GROMACS .gro file of N, CA and C in nm:
model
  258
    1GLY      N    1  -2.502   1.403   0.415
    1GLY     CA    2  -2.388   1.478   0.377
    1GLY      C    3  -2.351   1.591   0.317
    2PRO      N    4  -2.243   1.652   0.371
    2PRO     CA    5  -2.213   1.755   0.304
    2PRO      C    6  -2.121   1.659   0.101
    3GLN      N    7  -2.149   1.717   0.040
    3GLN     CA    8  -2.050   1.688  -0.111
    3GLN      C    9  -1.938   1.669  -0.092
    4ARG      N   10  -1.860   1.587  -0.070
    4ARG     CA   11  -1.694   1.608  -0.142
    4ARG      C   12  -1.655   1.639  -0.277
    5PRO      N   13  -1.576   1.761  -0.299
    5PRO     CA   14  -1.543   1.807  -0.434
    5PRO      C   15  -1.459   1.660  -0.490
    6PRO      N   16  -1.476   1.705  -0.614
    6PRO     CA   17  -1.459   1.597  -0.739
    6PRO      C   18  -1.308   1.581  -0.688
    7CYS      N   19  -1.274   1.487  -0.715
    7CYS     CA   20  -1.093   1.449  -0.675
    7CYS      C   21  -1.004   1.408  -0.799
    8PRO      N   22  -0.882   1.478  -0.794
    8PRO     CA   23  -0.828   1.506  -0.954
    8PRO      C   24  -0.744   1.386  -0.930
    9GLN      N   25  -0.724   1.265  -0.842
    9GLN     CA   26  -0.640   1.130  -0.880
    9GLN      C   27  -0.737   1.087  -0.899
   10ASN      N   28  -0.866   1.115  -0.884
   10ASN     CA   29  -0.988   0.987  -0.995
   10ASN      C   30  -0.985   1.014  -1.083
   11ALA      N   31  -1.016   1.119  -1.177
   11ALA     CA   32  -0.977   1.171  -1.316
   11ALA      C   33  -0.860   1.085  -1.382
   12GLU      N   34  -0.752   1.114  -1.332
   12GLU     CA   35  -0.600   1.106  -1.363
   12GLU      C   36  -0.647   0.936  -1.376
   13TYR      N   37  -0.626   0.892  -1.246
   13TYR     CA   38  -0.646   0.742  -1.243
   13TYR      C   39  -0.685   0.637  -1.255
   14GLY      N   40  -0.874   0.729  -1.226
   14GLY     CA   41  -0.996   0.577  -1.206
   14GLY      C   42  -0.976   0.480  -1.341
   15SER      N   43  -0.937   0.607  -1.451
   15SER     CA   44  -0.993   0.417  -1.572
   15SER      C   45  -0.893   0.353  -1.565
   16CYS      N   46  -0.802   0.368  -1.455
   16CYS     CA   47  -0.659   0.284  -1.476
   16CYS      C   48  -0.592   0.250  -1.634
   17SER      N   49  -0.610   0.381  -1.694
   17SER     CA   50  -0.556   0.347  -1.815
   17SER      C   51  -0.396   0.401  -1.829
   18LEU      N   52  -0.320   0.460  -1.684
   18LEU     CA   53  -0.194   0.477  -1.724
   18LEU      C   54  -0.086   0.345  -1.719
   19ARG      N   55  -0.149   0.251  -1.643
   19ARG     CA   56  -0.100   0.136  -1.611
   19ARG      C   57  -0.184   0.015  -1.494
   20LYS      N   58  -0.216  -0.122  -1.534
   20LYS     CA   59  -0.295  -0.219  -1.469
   20LYS      C   60  -0.206  -0.361  -1.356
   21MET      N   61  -0.190  -0.327  -1.265
   21MET     CA   62  -0.119  -0.434  -1.219
   21MET      C   63  -0.190  -0.528  -1.110
   22GLY      N   64  -0.112  -0.595  -1.058
   22GLY     CA   65  -0.185  -0.683  -0.947
   22GLY      C   66  -0.098  -0.650  -0.817
   23ALA      N   67  -0.232  -0.688  -0.689
   23ALA     CA   68  -0.145  -0.598  -0.570
   23ALA      C   69  -0.042  -0.715  -0.569
   24MET      N   70   0.034  -0.839  -0.565
   24MET     CA   71   0.141  -0.879  -0.566
   24MET      C   72   0.324  -0.753  -0.673
   25GLU      N   73   0.236  -0.763  -0.772
   25GLU     CA   74   0.381  -0.656  -0.829
   25GLU      C   75   0.354  -0.513  -0.804
   26ALA      N   76   0.248  -0.481  -0.757
   26ALA     CA   77   0.202  -0.378  -0.666
   26ALA      C   78   0.263  -0.332  -0.526
   27LEU      N   79   0.313  -0.493  -0.488
   27LEU     CA   80   0.394  -0.454  -0.316
   27LEU      C   81   0.528  -0.456  -0.400
   28GLU      N   82   0.604  -0.540  -0.491
   28GLU     CA   83   0.741  -0.540  -0.519
   28GLU      C   84   0.776  -0.369  -0.614
   29LEU      N   85   0.674  -0.311  -0.666
   29LEU     CA   86   0.756  -0.231  -0.694
   29LEU      C   87   0.740  -0.099  -0.549
   30LEU      N   88   0.649  -0.172  -0.462
   30LEU     CA   89   0.704  -0.077  -0.341
   30LEU      C   90   0.835  -0.052  -0.292
   31ASP      N   91   0.945  -0.172  -0.343
   31ASP     CA   92   1.042  -0.167  -0.262
   31ASP      C   93   1.129  -0.032  -0.347
   32GLN      N   94   1.051  -0.033  -0.498
   32GLN     CA   95   1.174   0.017  -0.525
   32GLN      C   96   1.151   0.227  -0.467
   33LEU      N   97   1.078   0.230  -0.364
   33LEU     CA   98   1.038   0.366  -0.345
   33LEU      C   99   1.137   0.398  -0.167
   34VAL      N  100   1.191   0.504  -0.133
   34VAL     CA  101   1.216   0.517  -0.037
   34VAL      C  102   1.089   0.620   0.000
   35ASP      N  103   1.061   0.579   0.171
   35ASP     CA  104   0.944   0.618   0.236
   35ASP      C  105   1.003   0.761   0.277
   36GLU      N  106   0.902   0.875   0.281
   36GLU     CA  107   0.988   1.007   0.307
   36GLU      C  108   0.931   0.991   0.464
   37SER      N  109   0.824   0.901   0.493
   37SER     CA  110   0.835   0.900   0.666
   37SER      C  111   0.899   0.804   0.723
   38ASP      N  112   0.999   0.714   0.736
   38ASP     CA  113   1.092   0.611   0.745
   38ASP      C  114   1.194   0.589   0.616
   39PRO      N  115   1.295   0.710   0.623
   39PRO     CA  116   1.359   0.697   0.518
   39PRO      C  117   1.527   0.600   0.581
   40ASP      N  118   1.551   0.614   0.644
   40ASP     CA  119   1.637   0.524   0.728
   40ASP      C  120   1.601   0.366   0.735
   41VAL      N  121   1.542   0.318   0.727
   41VAL     CA  122   1.490   0.170   0.715
   41VAL      C  123   1.592   0.048   0.608
   42ASP      N  124   1.624   0.010   0.691
   42ASP     CA  125   1.703  -0.098   0.560
   42ASP      C  126   1.660  -0.205   0.542
   43PHE      N  127   1.587  -0.245   0.512
   43PHE     CA  128   1.453  -0.361   0.475
   43PHE      C  129   1.345  -0.343   0.361
   44PRO      N  130   1.314  -0.406   0.301
   44PRO     CA  131   1.158  -0.360   0.155
   44PRO      C  132   1.048  -0.310   0.260
   45ASN      N  133   1.012  -0.257   0.150
   45ASN     CA  134   0.902  -0.165   0.214
   45ASN      C  135   0.775  -0.251   0.188
   46SER      N  136   0.767  -0.421   0.129
   46SER     CA  137   0.692  -0.486   0.132
   46SER      C  138   0.689  -0.561   0.233
   47TYR      N  139   0.848  -0.577   0.314
   47TYR     CA  140   0.853  -0.624   0.425
   47TYR      C  141   0.783  -0.548   0.531
   48HIS      N  142   0.780  -0.470   0.504
   48HIS     CA  143   0.651  -0.430   0.671
   48HIS      C  144   0.528  -0.453   0.634
   49ALA      N  145   0.496  -0.450   0.475
   49ALA     CA  146   0.328  -0.535   0.465
   49ALA      C  147   0.338  -0.669   0.496
   50TYR      N  148   0.389  -0.784   0.489
   50TYR     CA  149   0.445  -0.891   0.498
   50TYR      C  150   0.466  -0.857   0.668
   51GLN      N  151   0.554  -0.781   0.726
   51GLN     CA  152   0.509  -0.818   0.867
   51GLN      C  153   0.410  -0.750   0.938
   52THR      N  154   0.331  -0.642   0.877
   52THR     CA  155   0.165  -0.570   0.937
   52THR      C  156   0.058  -0.691   0.953
   53ALA      N  157   0.081  -0.735   0.839
   53ALA     CA  158  -0.011  -0.842   0.776
   53ALA      C  159   0.000  -0.984   0.889
   54GLU      N  160   0.138  -1.044   0.861
   54GLU     CA  161   0.108  -1.158   1.006
   54GLU      C  162   0.082  -1.129   1.158
   55GLY      N  163   0.160  -0.986   1.202
   55GLY     CA  164   0.099  -0.905   1.308
   55GLY      C  165  -0.030  -0.935   1.364
   56ILE      N  166  -0.142  -0.860   1.307
   56ILE     CA  167  -0.289  -0.917   1.281
   56ILE      C  168  -0.359  -1.026   1.278
   57ARG      N  169  -0.298  -1.100   1.198
   57ARG     CA  170  -0.315  -1.282   1.179
   57ARG      C  171  -0.293  -1.351   1.317
   58ARG      N  172  -0.172  -1.256   1.363
   58ARG     CA  173  -0.177  -1.343   1.523
   58ARG      C  174  -0.222  -1.291   1.610
   59ALA      N  175  -0.306  -1.126   1.577
   59ALA     CA  176  -0.335  -1.122   1.675
   59ALA      C  177  -0.532  -1.132   1.645
   60HIS      N  178  -0.565  -1.122   1.518
   60HIS     CA  179  -0.677  -1.177   1.485
   60HIS      C  180  -0.695  -1.300   1.413
   61PRO      N  181  -0.653  -1.417   1.458
   61PRO     CA  182  -0.645  -1.543   1.327
   61PRO      C  183  -0.769  -1.557   1.260
   62ASP      N  184  -0.921  -1.528   1.299
   62ASP     CA  185  -1.028  -1.583   1.243
   62ASP      C  186  -1.045  -1.447   1.159
   63LYS      N  187  -1.018  -1.334   1.136
   63LYS     CA  188  -1.068  -1.192   1.062
   63LYS      C  189  -0.915  -1.198   0.940
   64ASP      N  190  -0.988  -1.341   0.838
   64ASP     CA  191  -0.890  -1.309   0.730
   64ASP      C  192  -0.923  -1.167   0.677
   65TRP      N  193  -1.038  -1.101   0.635
   65TRP     CA  194  -0.984  -0.979   0.585
   65TRP      C  195  -0.922  -0.901   0.632
   66PHE      N  196  -0.914  -0.897   0.770
   66PHE     CA  197  -0.857  -0.765   0.842
   66PHE      C  198  -0.653  -0.833   0.829
   67HIS      N  199  -0.592  -0.938   0.760
   67HIS     CA  200  -0.479  -0.991   0.760
   67HIS      C  201  -0.447  -0.936   0.548
   68LEU      N  202  -0.538  -0.914   0.505
   68LEU     CA  203  -0.513  -0.850   0.385
   68LEU      C  204  -0.544  -0.754   0.427
   69VAL      N  205  -0.632  -0.598   0.436
   69VAL     CA  206  -0.627  -0.484   0.496
   69VAL      C  207  -0.437  -0.430   0.559
   70GLY      N  208  -0.383  -0.540   0.625
   70GLY     CA  209  -0.303  -0.477   0.643
   70GLY      C  210  -0.152  -0.539   0.533
   71LEU      N  211  -0.172  -0.629   0.488
   71LEU     CA  212  -0.094  -0.654   0.341
   71LEU      C  213  -0.074  -0.568   0.232
   72LEU      N  214  -0.193  -0.515   0.232
   72LEU     CA  215  -0.238  -0.373   0.116
   72LEU      C  216  -0.266  -0.281   0.172
   73HIS      N  217  -0.200  -0.239   0.312
   73HIS     CA  218  -0.244  -0.079   0.396
   73HIS      C  219  -0.173   0.065   0.298
   74ASP      N  220  -0.021   0.027   0.307
   74ASP     CA  221   0.070   0.111   0.218
   74ASP      C  222   0.044   0.101   0.027
   75LEU      N  223  -0.046   0.050  -0.010
   75LEU     CA  224  -0.015   0.048  -0.150
   75LEU      C  225  -0.006   0.174  -0.251
   76GLY      N  226  -0.121   0.256  -0.144
   76GLY     CA  227  -0.085   0.355  -0.174
   76GLY      C  228   0.008   0.440  -0.229
   77LYS      N  229   0.099   0.435  -0.173
   77LYS     CA  230   0.242   0.469  -0.216
   77LYS      C  231   0.286   0.449  -0.282
   78VAL      N  232   0.291   0.358  -0.410
   78VAL     CA  233   0.363   0.312  -0.532
   78VAL      C  234   0.283   0.498  -0.605
   79LEU      N  235   0.222   0.515  -0.599
   79LEU     CA  236   0.229   0.654  -0.654
   79LEU      C  237   0.267   0.745  -0.645
   80ALA      N  238   0.383   0.787  -0.532
   80ALA     CA  239   0.471   0.856  -0.525
   80ALA      C  240   0.547   0.813  -0.689
   81LEU      N  241   0.625   0.655  -0.736
   81LEU     CA  242   0.603   0.619  -0.851
   81LEU      C  243   0.583   0.696  -0.930
   82PHE      N  244   0.484   0.782  -0.942
   82PHE     CA  245   0.437   0.770  -1.075
   82PHE      C  246   0.433   0.950  -1.086
   83GLY      N  247   0.475   1.013  -0.961
   83GLY     CA  248   0.488   1.151  -1.000
   83GLY      C  249   0.405   1.246  -0.869
   84GLU      N  250   0.333   1.124  -0.765
   84GLU     CA  251   0.284   1.215  -0.721
   84GLU      C  252   0.387   1.227  -0.563
   85PRO      N  253   0.296   1.358  -0.481
   85PRO     CA  254   0.364   1.344  -0.369
   85PRO      C  255   0.348   1.216  -0.250
   86GLN      N  256   0.464   1.196  -0.204
   86GLN     CA  257   0.396   1.117  -0.058
   86GLN      C  258   0.331   1.219   0.032
   0.00000   0.00000   0.00000
């Protein structure tokens, strides 16, 4: 297939030289963010991650990898706290 152009975010963040964190820390950081796609929500962003994971777990109890994807699906939004646009 066609080659994709280099990603500037990969050059900036790929080395993890700015900050390293675990998934749980990133989930906590999400709570500092006002999500532009849903600014009027009155519960923490991490709650949405847990809700999504739990909904997937109920619907697909045998797919533990899918539960994890539900929990982590919005973690990239923490980059907005480091100056990236949402």
